[in-house]
CSV table of C-alpha atoms and ligand atoms in Angstrom, one decimal:
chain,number,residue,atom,x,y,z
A,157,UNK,CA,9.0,-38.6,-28.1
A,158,UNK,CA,12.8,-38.4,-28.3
A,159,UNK,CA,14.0,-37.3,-25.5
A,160,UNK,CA,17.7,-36.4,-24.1
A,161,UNK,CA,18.2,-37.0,-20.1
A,162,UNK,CA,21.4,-35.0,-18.9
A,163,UNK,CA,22.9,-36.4,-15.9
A,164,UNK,CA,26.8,-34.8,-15.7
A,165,UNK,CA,28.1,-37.0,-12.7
A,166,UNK,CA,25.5,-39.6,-12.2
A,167,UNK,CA,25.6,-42.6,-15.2
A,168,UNK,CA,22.7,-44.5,-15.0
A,169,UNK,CA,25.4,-47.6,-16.0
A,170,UNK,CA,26.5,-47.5,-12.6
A,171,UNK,CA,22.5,-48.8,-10.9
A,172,UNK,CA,23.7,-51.9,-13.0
A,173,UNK,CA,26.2,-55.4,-11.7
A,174,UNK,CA,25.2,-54.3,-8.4
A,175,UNK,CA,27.7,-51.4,-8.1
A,176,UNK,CA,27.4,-48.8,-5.6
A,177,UNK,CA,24.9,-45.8,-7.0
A,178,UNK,CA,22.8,-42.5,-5.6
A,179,UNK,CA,19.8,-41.7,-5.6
A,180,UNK,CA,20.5,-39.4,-9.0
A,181,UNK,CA,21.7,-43.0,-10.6
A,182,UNK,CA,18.6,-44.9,-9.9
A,183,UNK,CA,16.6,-42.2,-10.6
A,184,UNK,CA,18.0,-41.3,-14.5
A,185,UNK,CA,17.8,-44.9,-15.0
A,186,UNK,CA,14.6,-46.2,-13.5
A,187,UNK,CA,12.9,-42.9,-14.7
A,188,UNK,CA,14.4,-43.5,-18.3
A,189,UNK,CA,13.5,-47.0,-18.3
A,190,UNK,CA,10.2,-46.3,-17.6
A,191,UNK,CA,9.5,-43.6,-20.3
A,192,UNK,CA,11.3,-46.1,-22.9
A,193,UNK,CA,8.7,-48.4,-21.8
A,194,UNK,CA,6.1,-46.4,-22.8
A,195,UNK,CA,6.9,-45.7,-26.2
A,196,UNK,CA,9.7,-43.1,-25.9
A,197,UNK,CA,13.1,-43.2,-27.3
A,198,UNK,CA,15.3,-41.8,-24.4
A,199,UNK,CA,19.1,-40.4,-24.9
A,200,UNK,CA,20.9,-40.1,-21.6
A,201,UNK,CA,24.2,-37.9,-21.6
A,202,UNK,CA,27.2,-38.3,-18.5
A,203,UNK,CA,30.3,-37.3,-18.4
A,204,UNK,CA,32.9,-39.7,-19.2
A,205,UNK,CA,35.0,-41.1,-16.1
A,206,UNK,CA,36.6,-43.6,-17.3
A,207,UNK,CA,38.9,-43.6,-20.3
A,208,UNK,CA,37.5,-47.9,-21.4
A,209,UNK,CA,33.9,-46.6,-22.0
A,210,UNK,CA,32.2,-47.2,-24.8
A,211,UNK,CA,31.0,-43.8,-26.3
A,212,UNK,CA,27.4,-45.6,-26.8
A,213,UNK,CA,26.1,-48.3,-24.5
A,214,UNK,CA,22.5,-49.4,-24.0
A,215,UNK,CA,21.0,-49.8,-20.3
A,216,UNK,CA,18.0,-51.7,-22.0
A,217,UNK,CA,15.6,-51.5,-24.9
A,218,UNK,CA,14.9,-47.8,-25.7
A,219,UNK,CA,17.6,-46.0,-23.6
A,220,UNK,CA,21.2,-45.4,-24.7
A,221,UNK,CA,23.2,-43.7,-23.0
A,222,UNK,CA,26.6,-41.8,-24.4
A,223,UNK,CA,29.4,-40.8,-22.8
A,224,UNK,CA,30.5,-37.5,-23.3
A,225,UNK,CA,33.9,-36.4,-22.8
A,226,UNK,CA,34.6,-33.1,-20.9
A,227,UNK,CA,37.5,-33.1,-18.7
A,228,UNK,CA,39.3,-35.9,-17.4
A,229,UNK,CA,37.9,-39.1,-17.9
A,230,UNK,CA,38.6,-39.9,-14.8
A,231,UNK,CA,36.3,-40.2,-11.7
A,232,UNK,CA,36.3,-36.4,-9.9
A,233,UNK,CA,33.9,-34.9,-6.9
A,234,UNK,CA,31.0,-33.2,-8.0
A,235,UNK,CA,32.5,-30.3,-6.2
A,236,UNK,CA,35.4,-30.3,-8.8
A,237,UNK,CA,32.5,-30.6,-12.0
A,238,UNK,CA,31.9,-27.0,-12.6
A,239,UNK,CA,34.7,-26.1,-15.0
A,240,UNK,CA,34.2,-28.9,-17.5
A,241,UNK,CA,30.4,-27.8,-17.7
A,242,UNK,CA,31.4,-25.5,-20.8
A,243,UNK,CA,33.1,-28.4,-22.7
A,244,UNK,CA,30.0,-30.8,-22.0
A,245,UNK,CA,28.0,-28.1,-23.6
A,246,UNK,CA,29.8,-27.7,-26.6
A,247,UNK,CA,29.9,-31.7,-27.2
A,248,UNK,CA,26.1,-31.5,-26.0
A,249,UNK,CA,25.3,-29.1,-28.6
A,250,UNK,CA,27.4,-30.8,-31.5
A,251,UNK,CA,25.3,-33.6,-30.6
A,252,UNK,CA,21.9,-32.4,-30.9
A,253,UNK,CA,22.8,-30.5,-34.2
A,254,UNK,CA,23.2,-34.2,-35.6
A,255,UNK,CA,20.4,-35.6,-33.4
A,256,UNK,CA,17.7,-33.3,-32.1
A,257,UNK,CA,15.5,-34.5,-29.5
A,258,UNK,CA,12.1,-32.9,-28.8
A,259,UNK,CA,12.9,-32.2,-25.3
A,260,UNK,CA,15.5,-32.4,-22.9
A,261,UNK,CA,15.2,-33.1,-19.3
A,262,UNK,CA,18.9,-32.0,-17.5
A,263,UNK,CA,19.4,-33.7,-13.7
A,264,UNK,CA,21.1,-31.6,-10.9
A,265,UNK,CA,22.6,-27.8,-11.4
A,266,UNK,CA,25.4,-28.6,-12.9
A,267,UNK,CA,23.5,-30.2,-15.5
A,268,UNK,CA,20.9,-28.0,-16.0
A,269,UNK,CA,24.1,-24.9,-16.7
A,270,UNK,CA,25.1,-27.9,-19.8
A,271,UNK,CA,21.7,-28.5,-21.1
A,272,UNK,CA,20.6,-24.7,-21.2
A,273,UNK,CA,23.6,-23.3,-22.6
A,274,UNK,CA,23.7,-26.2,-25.4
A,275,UNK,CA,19.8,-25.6,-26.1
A,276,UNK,CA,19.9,-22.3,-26.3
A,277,UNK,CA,22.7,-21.3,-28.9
A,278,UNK,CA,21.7,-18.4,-31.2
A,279,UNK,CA,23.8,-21.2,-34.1
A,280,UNK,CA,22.3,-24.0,-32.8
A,281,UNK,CA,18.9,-26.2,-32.5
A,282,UNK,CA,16.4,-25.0,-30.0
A,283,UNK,CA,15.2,-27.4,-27.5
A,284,UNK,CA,12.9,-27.0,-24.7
A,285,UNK,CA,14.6,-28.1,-22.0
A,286,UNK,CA,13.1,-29.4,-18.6
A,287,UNK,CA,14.9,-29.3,-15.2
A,288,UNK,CA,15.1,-31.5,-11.9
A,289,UNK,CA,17.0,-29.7,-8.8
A,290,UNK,CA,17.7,-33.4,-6.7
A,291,UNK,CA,18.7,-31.2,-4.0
A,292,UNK,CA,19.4,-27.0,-3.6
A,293,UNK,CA,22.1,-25.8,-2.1
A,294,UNK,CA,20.4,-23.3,-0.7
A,295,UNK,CA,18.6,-25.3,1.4
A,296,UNK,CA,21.9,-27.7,2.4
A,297,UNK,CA,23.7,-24.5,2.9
A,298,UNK,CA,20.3,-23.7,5.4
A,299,UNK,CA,21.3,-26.6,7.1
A,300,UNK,CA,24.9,-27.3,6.5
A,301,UNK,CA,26.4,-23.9,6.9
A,302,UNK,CA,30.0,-23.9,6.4
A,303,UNK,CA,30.2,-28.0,6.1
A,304,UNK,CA,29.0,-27.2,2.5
A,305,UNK,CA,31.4,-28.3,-0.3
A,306,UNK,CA,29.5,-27.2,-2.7
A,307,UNK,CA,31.2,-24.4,-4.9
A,308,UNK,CA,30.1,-20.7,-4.3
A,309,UNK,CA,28.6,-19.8,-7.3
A,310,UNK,CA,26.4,-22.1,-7.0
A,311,UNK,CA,24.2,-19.7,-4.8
A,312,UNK,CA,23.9,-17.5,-7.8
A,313,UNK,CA,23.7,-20.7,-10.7
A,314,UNK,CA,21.4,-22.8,-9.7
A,315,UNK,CA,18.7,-19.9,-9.1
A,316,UNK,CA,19.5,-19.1,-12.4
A,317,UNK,CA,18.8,-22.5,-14.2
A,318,UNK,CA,15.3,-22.7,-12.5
A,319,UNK,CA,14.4,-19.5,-14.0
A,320,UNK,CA,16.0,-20.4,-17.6
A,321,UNK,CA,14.2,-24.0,-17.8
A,322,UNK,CA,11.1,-24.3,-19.4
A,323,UNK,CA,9.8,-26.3,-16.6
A,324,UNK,CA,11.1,-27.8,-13.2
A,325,UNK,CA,10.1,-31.0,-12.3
A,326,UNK,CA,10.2,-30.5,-8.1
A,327,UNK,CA,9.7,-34.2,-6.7
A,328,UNK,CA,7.9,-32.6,-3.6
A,329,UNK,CA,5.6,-29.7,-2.9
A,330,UNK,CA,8.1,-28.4,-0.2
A,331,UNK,CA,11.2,-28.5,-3.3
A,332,UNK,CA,8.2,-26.4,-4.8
A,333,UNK,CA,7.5,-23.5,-2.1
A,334,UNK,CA,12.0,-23.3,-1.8
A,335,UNK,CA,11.9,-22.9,-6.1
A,336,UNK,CA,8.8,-19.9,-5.4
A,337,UNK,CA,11.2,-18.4,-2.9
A,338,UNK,CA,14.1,-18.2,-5.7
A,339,UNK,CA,11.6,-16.7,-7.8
A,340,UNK,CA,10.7,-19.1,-9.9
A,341,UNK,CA,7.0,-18.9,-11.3
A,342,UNK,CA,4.8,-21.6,-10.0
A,343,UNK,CA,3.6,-21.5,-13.4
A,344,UNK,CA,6.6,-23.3,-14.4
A,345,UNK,CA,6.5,-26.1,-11.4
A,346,UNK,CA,5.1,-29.3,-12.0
A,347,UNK,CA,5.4,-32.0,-8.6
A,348,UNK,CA,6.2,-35.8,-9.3
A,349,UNK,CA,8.1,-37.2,-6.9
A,350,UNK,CA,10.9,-40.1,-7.2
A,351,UNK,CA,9.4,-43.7,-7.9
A,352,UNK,CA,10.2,-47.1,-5.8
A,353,UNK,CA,10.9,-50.1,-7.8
A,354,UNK,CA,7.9,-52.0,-6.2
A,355,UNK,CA,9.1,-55.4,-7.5
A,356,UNK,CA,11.4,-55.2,-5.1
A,357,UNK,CA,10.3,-53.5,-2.0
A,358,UNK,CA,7.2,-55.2,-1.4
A,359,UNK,CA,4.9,-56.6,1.6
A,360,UNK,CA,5.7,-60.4,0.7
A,361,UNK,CA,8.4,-62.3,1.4
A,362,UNK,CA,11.1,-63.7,4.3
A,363,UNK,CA,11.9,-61.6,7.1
A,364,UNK,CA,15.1,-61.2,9.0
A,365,UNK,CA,15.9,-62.8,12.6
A,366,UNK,CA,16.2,-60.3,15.5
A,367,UNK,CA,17.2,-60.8,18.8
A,368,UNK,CA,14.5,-58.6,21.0
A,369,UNK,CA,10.7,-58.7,21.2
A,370,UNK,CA,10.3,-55.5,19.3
A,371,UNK,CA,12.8,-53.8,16.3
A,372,UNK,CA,13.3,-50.5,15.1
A,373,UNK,CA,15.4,-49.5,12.4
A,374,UNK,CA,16.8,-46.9,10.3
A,375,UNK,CA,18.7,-46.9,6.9
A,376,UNK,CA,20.7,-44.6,4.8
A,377,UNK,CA,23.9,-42.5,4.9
A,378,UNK,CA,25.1,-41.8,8.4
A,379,UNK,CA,26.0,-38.1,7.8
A,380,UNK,CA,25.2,-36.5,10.7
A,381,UNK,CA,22.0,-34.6,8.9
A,382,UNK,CA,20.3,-37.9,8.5
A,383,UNK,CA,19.4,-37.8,12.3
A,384,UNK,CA,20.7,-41.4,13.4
A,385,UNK,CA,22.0,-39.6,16.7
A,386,UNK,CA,18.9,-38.7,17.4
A,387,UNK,CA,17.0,-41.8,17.2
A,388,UNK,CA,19.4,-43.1,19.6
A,389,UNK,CA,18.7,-40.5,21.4
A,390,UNK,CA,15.2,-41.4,21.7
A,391,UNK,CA,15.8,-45.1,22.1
A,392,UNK,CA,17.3,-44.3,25.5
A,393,UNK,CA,14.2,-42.1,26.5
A,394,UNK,CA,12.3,-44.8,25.4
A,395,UNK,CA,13.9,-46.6,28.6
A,396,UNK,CA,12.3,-50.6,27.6
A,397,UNK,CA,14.9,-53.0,27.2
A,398,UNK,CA,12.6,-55.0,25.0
A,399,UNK,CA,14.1,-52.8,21.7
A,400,UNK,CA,16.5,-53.5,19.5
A,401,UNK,CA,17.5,-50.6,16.9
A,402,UNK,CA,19.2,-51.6,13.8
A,403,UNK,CA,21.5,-48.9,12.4
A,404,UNK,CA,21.7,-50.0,8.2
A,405,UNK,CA,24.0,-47.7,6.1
A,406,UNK,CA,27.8,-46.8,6.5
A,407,UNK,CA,30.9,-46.8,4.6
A,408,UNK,CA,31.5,-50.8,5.7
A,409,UNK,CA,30.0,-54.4,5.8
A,410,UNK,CA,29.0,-55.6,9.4
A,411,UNK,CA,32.6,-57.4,9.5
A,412,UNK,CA,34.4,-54.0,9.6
A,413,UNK,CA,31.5,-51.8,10.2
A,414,UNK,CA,33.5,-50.0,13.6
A,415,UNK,CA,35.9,-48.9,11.5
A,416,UNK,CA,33.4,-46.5,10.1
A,417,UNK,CA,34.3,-43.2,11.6
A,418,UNK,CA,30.7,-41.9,11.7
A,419,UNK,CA,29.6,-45.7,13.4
A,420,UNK,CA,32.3,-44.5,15.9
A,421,UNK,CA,30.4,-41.5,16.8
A,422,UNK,CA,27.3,-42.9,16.7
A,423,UNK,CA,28.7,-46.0,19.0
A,424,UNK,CA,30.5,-43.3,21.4
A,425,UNK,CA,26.7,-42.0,21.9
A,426,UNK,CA,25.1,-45.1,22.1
A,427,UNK,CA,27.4,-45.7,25.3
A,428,UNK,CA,26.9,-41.9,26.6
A,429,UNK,CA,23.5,-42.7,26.6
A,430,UNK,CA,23.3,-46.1,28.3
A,431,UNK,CA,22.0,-48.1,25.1
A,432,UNK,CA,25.1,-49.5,23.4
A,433,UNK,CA,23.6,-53.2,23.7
A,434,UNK,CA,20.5,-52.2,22.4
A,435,UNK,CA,22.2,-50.9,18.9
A,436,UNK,CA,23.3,-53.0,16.0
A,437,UNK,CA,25.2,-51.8,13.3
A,438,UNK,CA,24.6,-53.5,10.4
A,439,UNK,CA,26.7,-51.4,8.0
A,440,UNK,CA,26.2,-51.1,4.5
A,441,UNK,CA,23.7,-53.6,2.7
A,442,UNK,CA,22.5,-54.3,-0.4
A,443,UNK,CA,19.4,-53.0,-2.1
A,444,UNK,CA,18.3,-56.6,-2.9
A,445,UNK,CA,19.0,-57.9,0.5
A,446,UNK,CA,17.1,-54.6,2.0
A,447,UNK,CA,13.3,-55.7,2.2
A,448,UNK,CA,14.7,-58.9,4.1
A,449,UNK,CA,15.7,-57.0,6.8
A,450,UNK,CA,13.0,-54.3,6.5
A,451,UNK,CA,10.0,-57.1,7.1
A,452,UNK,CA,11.9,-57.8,10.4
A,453,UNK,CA,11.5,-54.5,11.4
A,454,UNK,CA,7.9,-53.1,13.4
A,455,UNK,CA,8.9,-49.8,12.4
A,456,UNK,CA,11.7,-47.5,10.5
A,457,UNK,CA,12.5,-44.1,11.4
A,458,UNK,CA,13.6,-41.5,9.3
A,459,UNK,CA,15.0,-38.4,11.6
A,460,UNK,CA,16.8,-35.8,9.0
A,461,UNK,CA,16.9,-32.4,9.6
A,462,UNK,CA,16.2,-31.8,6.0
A,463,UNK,CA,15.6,-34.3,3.1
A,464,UNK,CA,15.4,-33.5,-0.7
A,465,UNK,CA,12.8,-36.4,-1.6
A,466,UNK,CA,13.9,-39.4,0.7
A,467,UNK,CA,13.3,-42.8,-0.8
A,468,UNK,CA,13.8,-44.8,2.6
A,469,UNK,CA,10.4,-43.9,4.1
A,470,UNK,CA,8.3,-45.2,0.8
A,471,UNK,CA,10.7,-48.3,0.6
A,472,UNK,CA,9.7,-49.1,4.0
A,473,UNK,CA,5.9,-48.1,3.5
A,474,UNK,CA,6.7,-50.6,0.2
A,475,UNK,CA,7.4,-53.3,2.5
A,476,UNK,CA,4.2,-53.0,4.5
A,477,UNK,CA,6.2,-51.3,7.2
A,478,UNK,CA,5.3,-48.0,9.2
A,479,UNK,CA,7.2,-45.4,9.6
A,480,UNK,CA,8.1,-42.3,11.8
A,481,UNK,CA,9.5,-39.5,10.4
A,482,UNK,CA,10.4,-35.7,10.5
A,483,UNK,CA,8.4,-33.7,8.7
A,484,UNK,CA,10.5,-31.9,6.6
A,485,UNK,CA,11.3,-32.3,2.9
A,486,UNK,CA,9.7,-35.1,0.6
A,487,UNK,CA,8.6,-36.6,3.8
A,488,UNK,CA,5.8,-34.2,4.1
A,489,UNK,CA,4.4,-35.5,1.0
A,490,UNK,CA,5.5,-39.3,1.3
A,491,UNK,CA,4.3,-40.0,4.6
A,492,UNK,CA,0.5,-39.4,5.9
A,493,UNK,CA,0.4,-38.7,9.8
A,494,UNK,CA,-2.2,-41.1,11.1
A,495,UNK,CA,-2.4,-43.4,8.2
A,496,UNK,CA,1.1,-44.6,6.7
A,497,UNK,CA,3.2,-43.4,9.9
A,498,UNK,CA,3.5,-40.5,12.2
A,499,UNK,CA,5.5,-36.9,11.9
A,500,UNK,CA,7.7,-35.6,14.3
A,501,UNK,CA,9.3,-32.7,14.4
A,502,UNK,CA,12.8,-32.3,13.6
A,503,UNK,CA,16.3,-33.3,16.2
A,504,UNK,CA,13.1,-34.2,19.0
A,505,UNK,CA,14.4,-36.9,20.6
A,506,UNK,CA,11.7,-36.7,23.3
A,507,UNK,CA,9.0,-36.9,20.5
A,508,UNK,CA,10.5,-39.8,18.5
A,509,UNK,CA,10.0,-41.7,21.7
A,510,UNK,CA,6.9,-41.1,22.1
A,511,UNK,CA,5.7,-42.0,18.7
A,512,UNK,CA,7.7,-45.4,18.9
A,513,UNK,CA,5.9,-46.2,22.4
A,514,UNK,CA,2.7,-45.5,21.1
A,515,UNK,CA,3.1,-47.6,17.9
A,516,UNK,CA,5.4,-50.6,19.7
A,517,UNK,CA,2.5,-51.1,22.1
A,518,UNK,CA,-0.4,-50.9,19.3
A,519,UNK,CA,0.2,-54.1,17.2
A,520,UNK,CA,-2.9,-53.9,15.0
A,521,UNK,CA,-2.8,-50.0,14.0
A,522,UNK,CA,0.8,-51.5,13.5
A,523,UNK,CA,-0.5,-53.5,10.7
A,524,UNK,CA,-3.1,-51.0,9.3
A,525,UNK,CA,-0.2,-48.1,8.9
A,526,UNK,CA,2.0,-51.0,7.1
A,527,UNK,CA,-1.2,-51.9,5.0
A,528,UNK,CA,-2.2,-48.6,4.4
A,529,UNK,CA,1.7,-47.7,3.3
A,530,UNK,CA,1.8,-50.7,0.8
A,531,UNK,CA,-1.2,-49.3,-0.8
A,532,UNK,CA,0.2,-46.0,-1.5
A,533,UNK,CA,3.1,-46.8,-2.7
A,534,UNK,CA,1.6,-49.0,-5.0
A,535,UNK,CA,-1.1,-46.5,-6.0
A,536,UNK,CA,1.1,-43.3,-6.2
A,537,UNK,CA,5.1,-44.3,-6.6
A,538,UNK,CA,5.8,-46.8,-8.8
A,539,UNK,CA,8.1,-46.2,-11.6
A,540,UNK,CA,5.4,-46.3,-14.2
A,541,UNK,CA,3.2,-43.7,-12.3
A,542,UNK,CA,6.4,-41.4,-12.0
A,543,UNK,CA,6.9,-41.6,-15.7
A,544,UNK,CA,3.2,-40.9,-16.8
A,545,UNK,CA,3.1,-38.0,-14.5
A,546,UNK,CA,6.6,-36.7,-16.3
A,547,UNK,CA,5.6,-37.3,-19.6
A,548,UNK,CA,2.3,-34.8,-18.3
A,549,UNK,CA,4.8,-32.5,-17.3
A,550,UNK,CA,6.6,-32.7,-20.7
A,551,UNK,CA,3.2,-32.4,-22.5
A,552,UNK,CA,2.5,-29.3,-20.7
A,553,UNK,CA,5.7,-27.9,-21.3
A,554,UNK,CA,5.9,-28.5,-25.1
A,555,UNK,CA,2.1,-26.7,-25.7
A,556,UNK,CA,2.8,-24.1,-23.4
A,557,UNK,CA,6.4,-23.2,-25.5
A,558,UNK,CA,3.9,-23.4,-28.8
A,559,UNK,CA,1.9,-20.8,-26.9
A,560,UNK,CA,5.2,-18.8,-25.6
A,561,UNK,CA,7.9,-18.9,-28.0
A,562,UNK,CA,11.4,-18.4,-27.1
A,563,UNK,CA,14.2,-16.5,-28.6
A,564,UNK,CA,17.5,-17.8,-29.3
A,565,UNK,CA,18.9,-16.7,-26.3
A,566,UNK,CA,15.9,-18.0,-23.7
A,567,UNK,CA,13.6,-15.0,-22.8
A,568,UNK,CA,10.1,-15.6,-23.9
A,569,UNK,CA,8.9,-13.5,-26.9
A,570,UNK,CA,5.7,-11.6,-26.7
B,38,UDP,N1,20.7,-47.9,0.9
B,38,UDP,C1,21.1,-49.2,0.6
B,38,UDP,N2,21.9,-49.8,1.5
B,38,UDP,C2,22.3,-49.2,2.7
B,38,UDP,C3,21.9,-47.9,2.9
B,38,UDP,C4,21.0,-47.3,2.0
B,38,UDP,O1,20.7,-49.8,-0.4
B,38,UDP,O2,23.1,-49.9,3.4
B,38,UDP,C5,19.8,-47.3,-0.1
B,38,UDP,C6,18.4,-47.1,0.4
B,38,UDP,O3,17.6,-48.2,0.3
B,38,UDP,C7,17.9,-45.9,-0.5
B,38,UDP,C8,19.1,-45.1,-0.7
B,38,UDP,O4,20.2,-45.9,-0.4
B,38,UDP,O5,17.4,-46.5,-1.7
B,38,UDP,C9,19.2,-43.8,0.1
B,38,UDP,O6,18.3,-42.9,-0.5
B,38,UDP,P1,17.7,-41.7,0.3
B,38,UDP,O7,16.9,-40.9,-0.7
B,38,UDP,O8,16.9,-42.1,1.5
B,38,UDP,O9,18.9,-40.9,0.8
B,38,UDP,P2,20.2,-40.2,0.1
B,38,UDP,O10,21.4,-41.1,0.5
B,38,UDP,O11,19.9,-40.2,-1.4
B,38,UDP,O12,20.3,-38.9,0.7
């Protein structure tokens, strides 16, 4: 199939040379990179941000991706993305008037407003288009309040593109029941969740020093959602000086990593709570140097208070390494209580203890959770599975527009 990927902000160019990427990044690319691998000729369309880019560059055999110019091309906040959407749209269309793909599958709001507008012109080609949310800003403004960015109308947008889209692709069944509450018929929902390059993360390979008898870790942003706080927290009701946490993620390395100003809070509570010389920070490190460190760990948490997939639980379960985590968001889904890691509930500081006592002191169902974690991942996540299960999703979305066709201007014809 020939397929377009739209991803406004997030150029899968930038997973490549080691820069720093998202999660939207690694997913347009490892997900295009799959489907090119299996036969499919993939398109994938970002806004330009810088004014040396090529208009066409490969990422590798079957994917191109072009750089479309809509507003500066300079490097701007998502936040600030909205009012270039209409130009992307016009270029978008031009585009696939010259080059129409079968389908296209649009990456984040923002995205899907550029892709639906373009395939939908009543003077242009028709195109089913296919959307993935990444995140809904109803659910960050659920948890976030007034510390959301994001701009208002998105409330009233991003509903709008899950109803308009042929299909939405939800990467877990709890992104599912939030798209049923916005109206959206389930009908139109297919699940596949994100994929973890299992090349990388995986069971084999050297492990990290560490300086007590037992490690825990956590990785990721340290936003104040991602529920470091709490884990510290919890190490000091743990109360067992034999425990070292390992705080991965921040702005810095480990050389300047205190100047990080969310290291600073985190370090203020460490010493509120008595446990400052039980916490590392380890800063920012890279994805290649990650499994390293996650084979030294005996377990990871994951505390958010909400997650939209959350690819730090299967990299760890990757790695052969158990984890406990809240059970909200893709977690639900990722993680099996009992048999790949335990679920807590969410900011329980008191509960995240006790799941960490109760694997620290059990070494072997240790080892049968890390097992048992390895195997899913490789049975369930890898990038090939991920792009298998899309392509369903595709499949099913193509006959079903045979069955329903659209007018020009999106509603289904009868
Ligand atoms: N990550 C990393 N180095 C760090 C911290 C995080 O490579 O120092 C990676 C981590 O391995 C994961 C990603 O950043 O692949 C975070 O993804 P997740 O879905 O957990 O959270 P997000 O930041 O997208 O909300």
């Amino acid at each position: 199939m020939k397929i377009s990927m739209v991803s406004e902000h997030a150029s899968p160019l930038a997973t490549l040379g080691g820069v720093d990427a998202g999660g939207q990044n690694v997913h347009v690319a490892a997900l295009s990179s799959a489907l090119a691998a299996r036969g499919h000729a993939v398109t994938v369309y970002t806004r330009r941000d810088d004014p040396g880019l090529d208009e066409r560059m490969p990422l590798c055999p079957g994917v191109e991706v072009v750089h479309v110019t809509a507003g500066p091309a300079a490097v701007l906040s998502k936040d600030d993305l909205l009012p270039h959407m209409p130009e992307f749209a016009d270029r978008l269309a031009a585009h696939w008037r010259a080059e129409t793909p079968e389908l296209v599958h649009s990456h984040f709001w923002m995205s899907g407003i550029a892709a639906l507008d373009a395939a939908r012109r009543p003077d242009g080609v028709q195109v089913p288009v296919a959307h993935t949310f990444h995140a809904l800003g109803v659910v960050k403004k659920r948890h976030q309040g007034d510390d959301d960015t994001s701009p208002p109308e998105r409330e009233a947008l991003e509903p709008d593109v899950g109803r308009r889209a042929d299909t939405v692709v939800a990467t877990c069944s709890d992104e599912a029941f939030e798209l049923i509450r916005l109206r959206i018929p389930s009908s139109r929902i297919s699940v596949v969740p994100c994929g973890v390059d299992t090349d990388l993360f995986r069971p084999e390979g050297p492990s990290a020093r560490r300086a007590r008898r037992h490690r825990i870790m956590t990785v990721g942003r340290l936003v104040p959602r991602k529920g470091v706080g709490t884990v510290i927290t919890a190490l000091a009701r743990l109360a067992r000086d034999d425990v070292e946490l390992v705080v991965v993620g921040g702005s810095r390395d480990e050389e300047r990593v205190h100047e990080d100003r969310d290291v600073q809070r985190l370090a203020a509570l460490a010493r509120a709570e008595g446990v400052e010389h039980l916490v590392r920070f380890r800063g920012q490190v890279a994805r290649s140097e990650l499994p390293t460190l996650l084979r030294s760990a005996d377990l990871v948490v994951c505390a958010p208070w909400y997650e939209p997939f959350g690819i730090v639980p299967l990299e760890a379960m990757a790695t052969g390494v158990p984890v406990v985590a809240t059970a909200v968001g893709g977690l639900i889904d990722s993680v099996v209580h009992g048999a790949t890691g335990l679920h807590v509930p969410r900011r329980d500081a008191d509960a995240i203890a006790r799941a960490v006592a109760t694997l620290l002191d059990d070494p072997a169902g240790r080892a049968e959770l890390g097992r048992a974690g390895a195997d899913r991942v490789r049975s369930r996540y890898t990038w090939d599975r991920v792009a298998a299960d899309t392509e369903r999703a595709y499949r099913r979305m193509l006959s079903r527009r045979r069955l329903e066709p659209r007018s020009a201007h999106g509603a289904v014809t009868r």
